[in-house]
Amino acid sequence: MKTSFVYLLAAVAVAGVQVQAQAQERVFRCGNEYTNNATVAQQRGCKVMEGGNVTVVQGSRPVAAAAPSSSSGAVRAPSGSPRVESVDQRARDGEARSVLESELKKAEERQAQLLRDYNNGEPEKQGSESRNYQKYLDRVAEMKAEIARNESDIAGIRREIGRLPATR
């Protein structure tokens, strides 16, 4: 009886080792792909991954957008979306235009102030900048970058206004 228990224990241990060996199968990395097929890995020149498990989740391919059927360039609402009356749409467009024009005015005023402060690349030195020239150069570079960002914002707002339908 004691020997049968030892045999049973040995059989369970061997089965556990086999399951563990299957779970720890070698994984190969081939660029951005992974495989556990040694022959494929050898053909492609893949490298063995060591330490840690690899989980690969298959992604889905994005569906290519259908080309618009009309050449007018107008954006069409998706099918099933609620229909908006033309009067309501014109009101929304008018409100959008006024908001964008307000934002454009603020951005242009800010640009004018930035350009005044920048003084053609030679702004007035502040406090410790007279003793630390690098600090002055850093501030001038920041001002130049801020002017460029603001110019980009102005161009974007103008593009958005241009996309709105003409007012009647």
Rosetta silent file (secondary structure, phi, psi, omega in degrees, C-alpha in Angstrom):
SEQUENCE: MKTSFVYLLAAVAVAGVQVQAQAQERVFRCGNEYTNNATVAQQRGCKVMEGGNVTVVQGSRPVAAAAPSSSSGAVRAPSGSPRVESVDQRARDGEARSVLESELKKAEERQAQLLRDYNNGEPEKQGSESRNYQKYLDRVAEMKAEIARNESDIAGIRREIGRLPATR
SCORE:     score description
SCORE:     0.000 S_00000001
   1 L     0.000  -40.386 -179.557    0.000    0.000    0.000 S_00000001
   2 H   -66.767  -37.398 -179.883    2.814    2.323    0.856 S_00000001
   3 H   -69.113  -36.585  178.286    4.561    1.649   -2.466 S_00000001
   4 H   -66.465  -34.484  176.464    1.379    2.349   -4.452 S_00000001
   5 H   -65.922  -40.133  178.432    1.109    5.714   -2.700 S_00000001
   6 H   -65.128  -42.608  177.601    4.720    6.500   -3.640 S_00000001
   7 H   -62.718  -41.978  178.408    4.011    5.511   -7.264 S_00000001
   8 H   -63.189  -43.899  178.659    0.896    7.693   -7.274 S_00000001
   9 H   -62.926  -41.130  178.238    2.831   10.610   -5.823 S_00000001
  10 H   -65.443  -40.517  179.857    5.588   10.141   -8.433 S_00000001
  11 H   -65.059  -40.447  178.423    3.016   10.017  -11.253 S_00000001
  12 H   -65.556  -41.397  179.595    1.426   13.259  -10.056 S_00000001
  13 H   -63.615  -42.829  178.976    4.853   14.917   -9.833 S_00000001
  14 H   -64.907  -41.021  178.522    5.757   13.800  -13.378 S_00000001
  15 H   -64.476  -39.885  178.357    2.422   15.079  -14.708 S_00000001
  16 H   -64.343  -40.024  178.548    2.986   18.403  -12.953 S_00000001
  17 H   -65.671  -39.737  179.532    6.458   18.736  -14.500 S_00000001
  18 H   -65.962  -41.642  178.234    5.034   18.000  -17.957 S_00000001
  19 H   -64.462  -41.755  179.809    2.290   20.615  -17.548 S_00000001
  20 H   -66.002  -38.603  179.193    4.830   23.125  -16.301 S_00000001
  21 H   -64.736  -37.764  177.652    7.148   22.348  -19.232 S_00000001
  22 H   -68.531  -36.712 -178.811    4.297   22.961  -21.666 S_00000001
  23 H   -70.742  -26.408 -178.079    3.408   26.254  -19.956 S_00000001
  24 L  -103.143   35.611  178.513    7.011   27.430  -20.176 S_00000001
  25 L   -61.588  146.744 -177.938    7.434   26.768  -23.880 S_00000001
  26 L   -68.302  139.725  178.699   10.043   28.993  -25.542 S_00000001
  27 E  -116.796  134.451 -179.030    8.711   32.165  -27.161 S_00000001
  28 E  -111.182  143.411  177.363   10.538   33.843  -30.031 S_00000001
  29 E  -107.871  125.411  178.468   10.405   37.501  -31.001 S_00000001
  30 E  -119.741   85.390 -176.443   10.468   38.349  -34.700 S_00000001
  31 L    68.515 -116.380  178.284   10.419   42.149  -34.845 S_00000001
  32 L   -99.093    8.108 -179.572    6.958   43.099  -33.591 S_00000001
  33 E  -112.620  154.663  179.014    5.619   39.568  -33.860 S_00000001
  34 E  -127.099  146.505  177.241    5.920   36.655  -31.435 S_00000001
  35 E  -148.005  157.155  173.454    5.788   32.922  -32.098 S_00000001
  36 L  -114.986   11.898  177.945    6.354   29.676  -30.232 S_00000001
  37 L   -92.177  110.814 -174.229    7.067   27.703  -33.410 S_00000001
  38 H   -65.318  -36.042 -178.143   10.811   26.962  -33.415 S_00000001
  39 H   -69.496  -41.279  176.998   11.024   26.167  -37.146 S_00000001
  40 H   -63.948  -42.135 -179.634    9.314   29.425  -38.151 S_00000001
  41 H   -62.915  -39.558 -179.901   11.515   31.319  -35.712 S_00000001
  42 H   -68.196  -39.466  179.057   14.649   29.731  -37.160 S_00000001
  43 H   -64.729  -36.981 -176.078   13.607   30.565  -40.746 S_00000001
  44 H   -91.905   -6.019 -179.717   12.947   34.194  -39.856 S_00000001
  45 L    73.375   38.941 -177.669   15.969   34.657  -37.609 S_00000001
  46 L   -80.220  160.797 -179.669   13.941   35.350  -34.479 S_00000001
  47 E  -109.408  145.628 -179.809   15.410   35.703  -30.995 S_00000001
  48 E   -73.273  132.073  175.059   14.356   33.749  -27.911 S_00000001
  49 E   -87.132  135.172 -179.913   12.474   35.802  -25.314 S_00000001
  50 L  -126.034  145.726  175.362   13.606   35.133  -21.767 S_00000001
  51 L    75.170  105.395  176.312   12.100   35.982  -18.409 S_00000001
  52 L    96.663  156.169 -179.126    8.391   36.693  -18.148 S_00000001
  53 L   -91.836  155.941  178.202    5.358   35.757  -20.121 S_00000001
  54 L  -116.101  128.593  175.637    4.208   37.361  -23.349 S_00000001
  55 L  -114.968  123.515 -178.841    0.555   38.123  -23.975 S_00000001
  56 L  -114.859  125.524  178.062   -0.387   38.975  -27.541 S_00000001
  57 L  -111.532  122.849  179.793   -3.784   40.460  -28.309 S_00000001
  58 L   -72.687  128.169  178.214   -4.815   40.481  -31.941 S_00000001
  59 L   -90.034  167.611  176.379   -5.990   43.921  -33.035 S_00000001
  60 L  -104.463  148.747  179.574   -8.577   44.693  -35.628 S_00000001
  61 L   -78.900  137.750  177.011   -7.819   46.559  -38.814 S_00000001
  62 L   -68.789  143.367  179.202   -9.476   49.987  -39.159 S_00000001
  63 L   -79.094  129.624  179.928  -12.132   50.145  -41.818 S_00000001
  64 L   -65.772  135.367  179.956  -11.141   52.464  -44.662 S_00000001
  65 L   -69.894  137.790  178.838  -13.431   55.482  -44.862 S_00000001
  66 L   -70.800  140.902  179.550  -15.580   55.546  -47.954 S_00000001
  67 L   -69.456  139.816  179.435  -14.760   58.346  -50.371 S_00000001
  68 L   -63.464  140.434 -176.281  -17.427   61.055  -50.475 S_00000001
  69 L   -78.251  -25.142  179.898  -19.686   60.674  -53.480 S_00000001
  70 L  -100.879  147.950 -178.421  -20.065   64.377  -54.105 S_00000001
  71 L   -93.005    7.954 -178.129  -17.173   66.598  -55.084 S_00000001
  72 L   -72.772  -21.747  179.910  -18.619   69.615  -53.285 S_00000001
  73 L    82.343    3.651  179.964  -16.605   68.822  -50.150 S_00000001
  74 L   -72.273  143.911  179.268  -19.652   69.335  -47.928 S_00000001
  75 L   -87.196  130.317  179.920  -19.769   67.245  -44.798 S_00000001
  76 L  -102.229  145.109  177.734  -22.798   64.988  -44.596 S_00000001
  77 L   -73.594  146.923  177.577  -24.406   63.933  -41.352 S_00000001
  78 L   -62.607  149.619  179.086  -24.290   60.211  -40.594 S_00000001
  79 L   -64.027  142.329 -179.088  -27.420   58.298  -41.455 S_00000001
  80 L    91.624   -7.512  178.002  -29.777   58.059  -38.519 S_00000001
  81 L   -81.351  150.092 -176.487  -28.748   61.407  -37.036 S_00000001
  82 L   -66.516  144.355 -179.738  -31.588   63.831  -36.319 S_00000001
  83 L   -80.231  133.928  179.235  -32.396   66.360  -39.016 S_00000001
  84 L  -107.027  132.926  178.761  -31.810   70.004  -38.051 S_00000001
  85 L   -63.431  147.826 -176.906  -34.003   72.697  -39.535 S_00000001
  86 H   -62.745  -32.943  178.572  -32.156   75.159  -41.758 S_00000001
  87 H   -65.567  -44.830  178.403  -33.200   78.087  -39.548 S_00000001
  88 H   -63.315  -41.109 -178.883  -31.763   76.352  -36.479 S_00000001
  89 H   -64.898  -42.232  178.552  -28.594   75.448  -38.373 S_00000001
  90 H   -62.546  -37.380  177.541  -28.113   79.039  -39.548 S_00000001
  91 H   -64.948  -42.755  178.074  -28.536   80.204  -35.946 S_00000001
  92 H   -63.706  -43.895  179.417  -25.922   77.695  -34.767 S_00000001
  93 H   -62.443  -40.831  178.659  -23.536   78.729  -37.552 S_00000001
  94 H   -64.144  -41.692  178.353  -24.028   82.387  -36.668 S_00000001
  95 H   -65.580  -41.803  178.270  -23.338   81.710  -33.010 S_00000001
  96 H   -62.313  -41.731  179.611  -20.235   79.690  -33.895 S_00000001
  97 H   -62.709  -43.541 -178.519  -19.036   82.496  -36.145 S_00000001
  98 H   -66.269  -38.724  177.650  -19.476   85.120  -33.422 S_00000001
  99 H   -64.489  -45.920 -179.942  -17.616   82.972  -30.871 S_00000001
 100 H   -64.360  -39.838  178.782  -14.767   82.328  -33.310 S_00000001
 101 H   -66.017  -35.600  175.839  -14.546   85.995  -34.276 S_00000001
 102 H   -64.377  -44.608  178.166  -14.400   86.914  -30.581 S_00000001
 103 H   -64.018  -38.839  178.881  -11.598   84.394  -30.038 S_00000001
 104 H   -63.410  -42.595  179.853   -9.801   85.705  -33.118 S_00000001
 105 H   -61.886  -44.431  178.412   -9.992   89.268  -31.801 S_00000001
 106 H   -61.742  -43.418 -178.523   -8.544   88.179  -28.422 S_00000001
 107 H   -66.753  -38.003  178.638   -5.749   86.229  -30.100 S_00000001
 108 H   -68.423  -38.797  176.005   -4.863   89.144  -32.392 S_00000001
 109 H   -64.137  -41.537  177.687   -4.761   91.553  -29.414 S_00000001
 110 H   -62.849  -40.366  179.616   -2.551   89.099  -27.545 S_00000001
 111 H   -62.764  -42.777  179.484   -0.282   88.823  -30.596 S_00000001
 112 H   -61.906  -42.170  178.681    0.078   92.600  -30.773 S_00000001
 113 H   -65.371  -41.919  178.687    1.025   92.720  -27.076 S_00000001
 114 H   -61.478  -42.150  179.909    3.533   89.874  -27.497 S_00000001
 115 H   -66.442  -37.661  176.427    5.153   91.638  -30.441 S_00000001
 116 H   -62.451  -46.078 -179.794    5.387   94.898  -28.458 S_00000001
 117 H   -65.674  -36.833 -178.029    7.041   93.066  -25.547 S_00000001
 118 H   -67.865  -33.986  174.325    9.356   91.139  -27.895 S_00000001
 119 L    52.947   51.745  178.973   10.588   94.435  -29.421 S_00000001
 120 L    55.249   39.204  176.593   12.055   92.832  -32.588 S_00000001
 121 L    85.872    5.144 -179.697   14.047   90.295  -30.594 S_00000001
 122 L  -131.972   65.158  178.899   15.456   92.793  -28.100 S_00000001
 123 L   -68.324  160.924  179.229   13.059   93.044  -25.137 S_00000001
 124 L   -66.839  143.350  179.093   14.065   95.093  -22.140 S_00000001
 125 L   -75.224  146.299 -178.566   16.135   93.233  -19.565 S_00000001
 126 L  -117.181  137.993  172.061   14.482   92.456  -16.259 S_00000001
 127 H    39.193 -111.255 -173.362   16.065   92.333  -12.797 S_00000001
 128 H   -76.620   -3.741 -179.051   18.842   89.765  -12.659 S_00000001
 129 H   -66.856  -22.762  178.575   19.024   89.398  -16.454 S_00000001
 130 H   -69.021  -28.405  177.373   21.565   92.238  -16.616 S_00000001
 131 L   -93.409  -25.526 -176.986   23.967   90.024  -14.649 S_00000001
 132 L  -119.591   93.115 -175.022   22.842   86.687  -16.157 S_00000001
 133 H   -66.260  -32.535 -179.998   22.768   86.975  -19.956 S_00000001
 134 H   -64.205  -36.316  177.638   21.685   83.330  -20.451 S_00000001
 135 H   -62.176  -40.826  177.361   18.540   84.005  -18.435 S_00000001
 136 H   -62.953  -46.826 -179.697   17.770   86.890  -20.806 S_00000001
 137 H   -62.015  -38.860  178.231   18.373   84.675  -23.867 S_00000001
 138 H   -63.495  -42.557  179.711   16.090   81.986  -22.432 S_00000001
 139 H   -66.092  -39.274  178.383   13.293   84.518  -21.886 S_00000001
 140 H   -63.185  -41.902  178.495   13.712   85.872  -25.434 S_00000001
 141 H   -64.117  -40.361  177.396   13.490   82.309  -26.816 S_00000001
 142 H   -63.552  -40.614  179.656   10.332   81.658  -24.773 S_00000001
 143 H   -63.532  -42.850 -179.811    8.795   84.879  -26.078 S_00000001
 144 H   -62.942  -42.708  178.278    9.598   83.900  -29.669 S_00000001
 145 H   -64.186  -39.207  179.478    8.039   80.451  -29.155 S_00000001
 146 H   -66.502  -37.337  176.654    4.925   82.004  -27.608 S_00000001
 147 H   -63.421  -43.077  179.535    4.581   84.355  -30.591 S_00000001
 148 H   -63.920  -42.539  178.143    4.824   81.368  -32.960 S_00000001
 149 H   -62.712  -41.747 -179.126    2.188   79.424  -30.983 S_00000001
 150 H   -66.728  -38.105  175.967   -0.146   82.402  -30.984 S_00000001
 151 H   -61.413  -40.628  178.200    0.319   82.844  -34.757 S_00000001
 152 H   -64.054  -41.148  177.609   -0.598   79.189  -35.182 S_00000001
 153 H   -61.616  -43.746  179.904   -3.702   79.686  -33.030 S_00000001
 154 H   -61.834  -43.983  179.091   -4.753   82.678  -35.130 S_00000001
 155 H   -62.217  -40.313  178.907   -4.304   80.690  -38.345 S_00000001
 156 H   -64.740  -41.262  179.044   -6.394   77.832  -36.907 S_00000001
 157 H   -65.080  -41.397  178.109   -9.218   80.158  -35.882 S_00000001
 158 H   -63.100  -38.279  177.087   -9.213   81.735  -39.349 S_00000001
 159 H   -62.144  -43.749  179.928   -9.408   78.251  -40.917 S_00000001
 160 H   -63.306  -40.814  177.544  -12.384   77.405  -38.726 S_00000001
 161 H   -64.175  -38.476  179.080  -14.144   80.634  -39.685 S_00000001
 162 H   -65.051  -26.082 -179.869  -13.448   79.854  -43.330 S_00000001
 163 H   -78.295  -19.507  179.892  -15.147   76.456  -42.955 S_00000001
 164 L   -73.873  148.578  177.882  -18.390   78.009  -41.798 S_00000001
 165 L   -64.706  150.405  179.531  -21.009   78.742  -44.444 S_00000001
 166 L   -62.235  143.784  178.470  -21.173   82.331  -45.651 S_00000001
 167 L   -76.970  149.740 -177.988  -23.603   84.577  -43.805 S_00000001
 168 L  -110.573    0.000    0.000  -26.660   85.765  -45.650 S_00000001
